Amino acid sequence: MIPLYDEYRPSRASIVTIGLIFLNTIIFFLSFNNLEAIVNKFGLIPQNILLGKELYTVFTSMFLHAGFLHLIGNMWFLWVFGNNLEAAMGRFRYLLFYLLCGFFASFIFVFLSQEKLLSIVGASGAISGILGGYFILFPKHKIKSFLLVFVFPLFFSVPAVVFLVIWILFQVFYPVPGVATGAHLIGFLAGLLLVKTLKKG
């Protein structure tokens, strides 16, 4: 099931969300010709963090992606779910929330990962935090979604709470090989816990 858009769109321009999408995309294309070396340099390697080395990679890894599909999938979810959260939290708080969710997702996953020497990259932890925040603030918002059943495309609206519960179930029961699913779940939990603390008003 692929989210297309939230049927309620905020009137205020989502500058931070657009900026994050732009920044991630620009970094990806600038690093594309030397992607492996850059991932090895700026990606998060759990063993290094445990040894107190290259701590900066907890943040730099959040802005790197391993391929086009990785980038597009993350940026699409950020666009669908980030706009309303940015409007509700305010731009500075929303950016802080995004970075904190990404930090906790990466840092805690370091201790849970079975592959301590593999480089971890991607904005998924931070974006999973966005989903967690959305779950708390906008559970009744309708998400226009797409599902391909055999060769038949289906378009339908589903409450955000239903969409996100299905997303969680897929993370738990149908993890994609090579994807740091644990970081997704940690990021989601961080979003659940932090969103009301950082929400304006």
Short mmCIF file of C-alpha atoms in Angstrom, two decimals:
data_model
loop_
_atom_site.label_atom_id
_atom_site.label_comp_id
_atom_site.label_asym_id
_atom_site.label_seq_id
_atom_site.Cartn_x
_atom_site.Cartn_y
_atom_site.Cartn_z
CA MET A 1 0.00 0.00 0.00
CA ILE A 2 1.52 3.30 -1.12
CA PRO A 3 0.43 6.65 0.39
CA LEU A 4 -0.35 9.29 -2.23
CA TYR A 5 -1.31 12.30 -0.13
CA ASP A 6 -3.09 13.47 2.99
CA GLU A 7 -6.52 14.72 1.97
CA TYR A 8 -6.03 17.68 4.30
CA ARG A 9 -3.15 19.92 3.22
CA PRO A 10 -1.96 22.84 5.36
CA SER A 11 -2.23 26.31 3.85
CA ARG A 12 1.22 27.35 5.06
CA ALA A 13 4.20 26.45 2.85
CA SER A 14 6.15 23.50 4.23
CA ILE A 15 9.58 25.11 3.91
CA VAL A 16 11.48 22.74 6.21
CA THR A 17 10.00 19.61 4.64
CA ILE A 18 10.82 20.87 1.15
CA GLY A 19 14.28 21.90 2.33
CA LEU A 20 14.99 18.45 3.77
CA ILE A 21 13.86 16.77 0.56
CA PHE A 22 16.02 19.14 -1.49
CA LEU A 23 19.06 18.64 0.77
CA ASN A 24 18.81 14.84 0.73
CA THR A 25 18.36 14.81 -3.04
CA ILE A 26 21.26 17.18 -3.71
CA ILE A 27 23.58 15.18 -1.44
CA PHE A 28 22.59 11.97 -3.19
CA PHE A 29 23.37 13.30 -6.67
CA LEU A 30 26.61 14.94 -5.54
CA SER A 31 27.77 11.66 -4.02
CA PHE A 32 26.41 9.38 -6.74
CA ASN A 33 29.65 9.00 -8.72
CA ASN A 34 31.59 8.05 -5.61
CA LEU A 35 28.75 6.60 -3.54
CA GLU A 36 30.53 3.59 -2.05
CA ALA A 37 33.47 5.62 -0.73
CA ILE A 38 31.20 8.32 0.70
CA VAL A 39 28.94 5.76 2.38
CA ASN A 40 32.01 4.13 3.92
CA LYS A 41 33.27 7.51 5.14
CA PHE A 42 30.06 9.13 6.35
CA GLY A 43 27.75 6.17 6.92
CA LEU A 44 27.18 4.89 10.44
CA ILE A 45 29.20 1.77 11.31
CA PRO A 46 27.98 0.44 14.69
CA GLN A 47 31.39 -0.90 15.70
CA ASN A 48 32.95 2.54 15.29
CA ILE A 49 30.31 4.20 17.45
CA LEU A 50 30.77 1.58 20.17
CA LEU A 51 34.49 2.35 20.12
CA GLY A 52 33.82 6.09 20.37
CA LYS A 53 35.04 6.76 16.83
CA GLU A 54 33.45 8.78 14.02
CA LEU A 55 30.54 9.89 16.20
CA TYR A 56 29.58 12.49 13.60
CA THR A 57 28.25 9.67 11.41
CA VAL A 58 25.18 9.40 13.66
CA PHE A 59 24.06 12.59 11.87
CA THR A 60 25.81 12.43 8.49
CA SER A 61 24.36 8.97 7.81
CA MET A 62 20.85 10.50 7.97
CA PHE A 63 21.50 12.43 4.75
CA LEU A 64 22.92 9.59 2.65
CA HIS A 65 21.01 7.02 0.59
CA ALA A 66 22.16 3.78 -1.00
CA GLY A 67 20.24 4.13 -4.27
CA PHE A 68 17.42 5.84 -6.18
CA LEU A 69 14.62 3.70 -4.73
CA HIS A 70 15.94 4.23 -1.22
CA LEU A 71 15.96 8.00 -1.74
CA ILE A 72 12.59 8.19 -3.50
CA GLY A 73 10.82 6.01 -0.94
CA ASN A 74 12.09 8.05 2.00
CA MET A 75 11.45 11.44 0.42
CA TRP A 76 7.96 10.44 -0.69
CA PHE A 77 6.95 9.45 2.86
CA LEU A 78 8.51 12.66 4.17
CA TRP A 79 6.45 14.71 1.71
CA VAL A 80 3.16 12.92 2.44
CA PHE A 81 3.44 13.00 6.23
CA GLY A 82 5.79 15.88 6.96
CA ASN A 83 3.68 18.85 5.85
CA ASN A 84 0.96 18.71 8.48
CA LEU A 85 3.42 17.90 11.22
CA GLU A 86 5.53 20.93 10.29
CA ALA A 87 2.43 23.16 10.39
CA ALA A 88 1.44 21.80 13.81
CA MET A 89 4.88 22.00 15.40
CA GLY A 90 6.35 25.11 13.81
CA ARG A 91 9.41 25.05 11.61
CA PHE A 92 12.20 25.10 14.20
CA ARG A 93 10.56 22.55 16.52
CA TYR A 94 9.76 20.32 13.57
CA LEU A 95 13.38 20.37 12.36
CA LEU A 96 14.61 19.64 15.89
CA PHE A 97 12.08 16.81 16.15
CA TYR A 98 13.26 15.34 12.85
CA LEU A 99 16.92 15.41 13.89
CA LEU A 100 16.24 14.00 17.35
CA CYS A 101 14.18 11.11 15.97
CA GLY A 102 16.93 10.34 13.49
CA PHE A 103 19.57 10.54 16.21
CA PHE A 104 17.76 8.19 18.60
CA ALA A 105 16.92 5.75 15.80
CA SER A 106 20.56 5.53 14.71
CA PHE A 107 22.21 5.62 18.11
CA ILE A 108 20.01 3.02 19.81
CA PHE A 109 20.13 0.76 16.75
CA VAL A 110 23.91 0.66 17.13
CA PHE A 111 23.43 -1.49 20.24
CA LEU A 112 20.77 -3.73 18.67
CA SER A 113 22.34 -4.35 15.28
CA GLN A 114 23.68 -7.84 14.64
CA GLU A 115 25.95 -6.56 11.84
CA LYS A 116 28.37 -4.25 13.63
CA LEU A 117 30.62 -3.68 10.63
CA LEU A 118 28.03 -2.79 7.99
CA SER A 119 27.52 0.88 7.15
CA ILE A 120 24.01 2.19 7.82
CA VAL A 121 22.63 5.12 5.82
CA GLY A 122 19.30 6.76 5.17
CA ALA A 123 16.72 9.15 6.56
CA SER A 124 14.39 6.30 7.48
CA GLY A 125 14.82 6.65 11.23
CA ALA A 126 13.99 10.36 11.18
CA ILE A 127 11.06 9.83 8.80
CA SER A 128 9.75 6.98 10.94
CA GLY A 129 9.74 9.55 13.75
CA ILE A 130 7.58 11.76 11.54
CA LEU A 131 5.17 8.83 11.18
CA GLY A 132 5.12 8.37 14.95
CA GLY A 133 4.32 12.04 15.46
CA TYR A 134 1.62 11.86 12.82
CA PHE A 135 0.10 8.84 14.57
CA ILE A 136 -0.36 10.95 17.71
CA LEU A 137 -1.49 14.26 16.20
CA PHE A 138 -3.49 13.26 13.12
CA PRO A 139 -4.88 9.72 13.58
CA LYS A 140 -8.16 10.57 11.84
CA HIS A 141 -6.70 12.29 8.78
CA LYS A 142 -7.53 10.43 5.58
CA ILE A 143 -4.59 9.17 3.55
CA LYS A 144 -5.28 8.68 -0.14
CA SER A 145 -3.55 5.41 -0.99
CA PHE A 146 -2.74 3.14 -3.89
CA LEU A 147 -2.63 -0.64 -4.00
CA LEU A 148 -1.95 -2.88 -6.98
CA VAL A 149 -4.01 -6.07 -6.82
CA PHE A 150 -2.63 -8.38 -9.49
CA VAL A 151 -2.78 -5.93 -12.42
CA PHE A 152 -5.65 -3.82 -11.11
CA PRO A 153 -4.83 -0.46 -9.47
CA LEU A 154 -7.01 0.46 -6.49
CA PHE A 155 -7.28 3.98 -5.13
CA PHE A 156 -8.89 4.51 -1.75
CA SER A 157 -8.79 6.62 1.40
CA VAL A 158 -7.88 5.18 4.79
CA PRO A 159 -7.54 6.83 8.22
CA ALA A 160 -3.93 7.60 9.08
CA VAL A 161 -4.09 5.41 12.18
CA VAL A 162 -5.05 2.40 10.04
CA PHE A 163 -2.36 3.10 7.46
CA LEU A 164 0.32 3.46 10.13
CA VAL A 165 -0.71 0.33 12.03
CA ILE A 166 -0.41 -1.60 8.75
CA TRP A 167 3.02 0.02 8.21
CA ILE A 168 4.15 -1.11 11.68
CA LEU A 169 2.89 -4.66 11.09
CA PHE A 170 4.87 -4.86 7.86
CA GLN A 171 8.00 -3.65 9.66
CA VAL A 172 7.60 -6.35 12.30
CA PHE A 173 6.36 -9.33 10.30
CA TYR A 174 7.63 -8.66 6.76
CA PRO A 175 11.02 -6.94 7.14
CA VAL A 176 12.88 -6.25 3.91
CA PRO A 177 16.31 -7.97 3.81
CA GLY A 178 19.14 -5.50 4.16
CA VAL A 179 16.90 -2.79 5.64
CA ALA A 180 17.48 -1.59 9.22
CA THR A 181 13.91 -2.28 10.31
CA GLY A 182 14.87 -1.91 13.96
CA ALA A 183 15.90 1.70 13.32
CA HIS A 184 12.48 2.35 11.76
CA LEU A 185 10.69 1.08 14.85
CA ILE A 186 12.96 3.01 17.21
CA GLY A 187 12.41 6.18 15.19
CA PHE A 188 8.64 5.64 15.27
CA LEU A 189 8.74 5.19 19.04
CA ALA A 190 10.87 8.34 19.42
CA GLY A 191 8.27 10.24 17.40
CA LEU A 192 5.46 8.95 19.62
CA LEU A 193 7.28 10.10 22.75
CA LEU A 194 8.68 13.43 21.56
CA VAL A 195 5.93 14.97 19.45
CA LYS A 196 3.76 16.42 22.23
CA THR A 197 6.79 17.76 24.08
CA LEU A 198 7.94 19.68 21.01
CA LYS A 199 4.52 20.63 19.59
CA LYS A 200 3.97 24.38 19.77
CA GLY A 201 1.23 25.68 22.04
#
